[in-house]
Coordinates of C-alpha atoms in Angstrom, one line a residue:
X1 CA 90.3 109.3 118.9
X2 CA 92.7 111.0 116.5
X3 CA 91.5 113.4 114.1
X4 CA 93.7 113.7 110.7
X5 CA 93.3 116.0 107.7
X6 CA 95.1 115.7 104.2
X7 CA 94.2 117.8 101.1
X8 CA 95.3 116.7 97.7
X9 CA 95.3 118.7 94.7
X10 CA 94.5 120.5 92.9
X11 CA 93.1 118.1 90.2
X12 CA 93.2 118.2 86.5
X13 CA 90.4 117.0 84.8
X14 CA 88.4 116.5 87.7
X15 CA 85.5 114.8 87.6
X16 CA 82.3 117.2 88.6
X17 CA 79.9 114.7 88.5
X18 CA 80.2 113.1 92.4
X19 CA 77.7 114.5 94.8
X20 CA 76.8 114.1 98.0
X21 CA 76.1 111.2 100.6
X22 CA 76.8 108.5 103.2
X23 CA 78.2 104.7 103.0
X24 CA 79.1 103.0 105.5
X25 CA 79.0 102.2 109.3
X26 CA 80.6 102.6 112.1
X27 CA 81.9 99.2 113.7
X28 CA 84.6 97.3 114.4
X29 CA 86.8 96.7 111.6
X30 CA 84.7 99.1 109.5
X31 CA 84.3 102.5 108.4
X32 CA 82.0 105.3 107.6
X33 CA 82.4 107.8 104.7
X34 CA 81.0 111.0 103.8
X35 CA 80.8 113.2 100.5
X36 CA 80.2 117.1 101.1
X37 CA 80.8 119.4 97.7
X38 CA 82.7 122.3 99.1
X39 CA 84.2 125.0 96.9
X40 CA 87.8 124.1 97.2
X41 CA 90.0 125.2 94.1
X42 CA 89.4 121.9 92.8
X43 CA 91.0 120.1 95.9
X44 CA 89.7 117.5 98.0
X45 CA 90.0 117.2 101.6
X46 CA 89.8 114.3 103.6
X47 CA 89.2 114.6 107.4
X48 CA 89.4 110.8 109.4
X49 CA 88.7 110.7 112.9
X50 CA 90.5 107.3 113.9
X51 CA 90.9 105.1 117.1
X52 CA 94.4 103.5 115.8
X53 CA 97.2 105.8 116.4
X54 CA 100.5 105.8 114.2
X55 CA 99.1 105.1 110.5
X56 CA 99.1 108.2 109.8
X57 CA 101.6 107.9 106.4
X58 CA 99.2 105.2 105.8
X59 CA 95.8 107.3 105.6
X60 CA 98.0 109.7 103.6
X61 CA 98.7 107.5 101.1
X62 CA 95.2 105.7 100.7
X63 CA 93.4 109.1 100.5
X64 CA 96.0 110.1 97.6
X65 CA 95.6 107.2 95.5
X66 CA 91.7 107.4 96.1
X67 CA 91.8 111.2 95.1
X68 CA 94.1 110.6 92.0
X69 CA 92.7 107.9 90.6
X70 CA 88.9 109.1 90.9
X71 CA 89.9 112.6 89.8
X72 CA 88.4 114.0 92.7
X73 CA 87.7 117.7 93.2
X74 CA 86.2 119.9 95.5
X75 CA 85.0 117.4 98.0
X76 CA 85.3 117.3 101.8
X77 CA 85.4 113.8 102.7
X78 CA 85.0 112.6 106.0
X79 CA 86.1 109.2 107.4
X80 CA 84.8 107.6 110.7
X81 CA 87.1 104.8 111.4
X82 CA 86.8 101.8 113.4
X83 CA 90.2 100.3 112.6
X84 CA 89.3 99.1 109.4
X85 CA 92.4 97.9 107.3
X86 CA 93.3 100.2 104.0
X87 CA 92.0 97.1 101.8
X88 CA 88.4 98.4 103.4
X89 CA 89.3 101.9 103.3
X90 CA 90.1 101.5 99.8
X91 CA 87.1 99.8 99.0
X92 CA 84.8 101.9 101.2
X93 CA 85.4 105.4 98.9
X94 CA 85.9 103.2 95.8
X95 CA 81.7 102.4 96.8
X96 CA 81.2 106.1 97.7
X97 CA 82.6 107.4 94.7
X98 CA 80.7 104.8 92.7
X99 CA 77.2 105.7 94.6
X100 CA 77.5 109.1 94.4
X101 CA 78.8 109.6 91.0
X102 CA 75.9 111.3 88.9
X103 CA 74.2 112.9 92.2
X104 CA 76.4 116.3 91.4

């Protein structure tokens, strides 16, 4: 396993209405994610724990576009891959954000 951690931000405009939780599961070709409000200068930080080795520009770039384009801010979000592609990345904290906006 290879753990990887990106922060992005800070953000302007954030939005402070995304709480906490879980979507997900762990399996092949799949993912698990995590939401954990952390007090973080309105940054986020992603920490993925991955079996696939060498994607890491990859993972940089999906958790940027996912921070950017949700405006998300102090958030530690945690990703438990199973070599799921970024299509499924992308749509995994596209659901996340979506479940857990209003739950701040």
């Amino acid at each position: 396993m290879q753990t990887l951690e990106f922060e992005v931000g800070p953000c302007d405009h954030p939005d402070r209405n995304i709480g906490s939780g879980l979507v997900g599961v762990v399996g092949s070709g799949n993912l698990e994610v995590l939401f954990e409000p952390a007090e973080l200068n309105d940054k986020v930080k992603f920490i993925i724990a991955t079996s696939v080795h060498g994607f890491d520009e990859t993972w940089r770039a999906v958790t940027r576009t996912c921070a950017e384009r949700y405006r998300l801010a102090n958030l530690v979000i945690t990703i438990n891959d199973a070599g799921a592609t970024p299509a499924v990345v992308s749509l995994r904290l596209m659901q996340a954000v979506e479940e857990f906006r209003g739950n701040a």
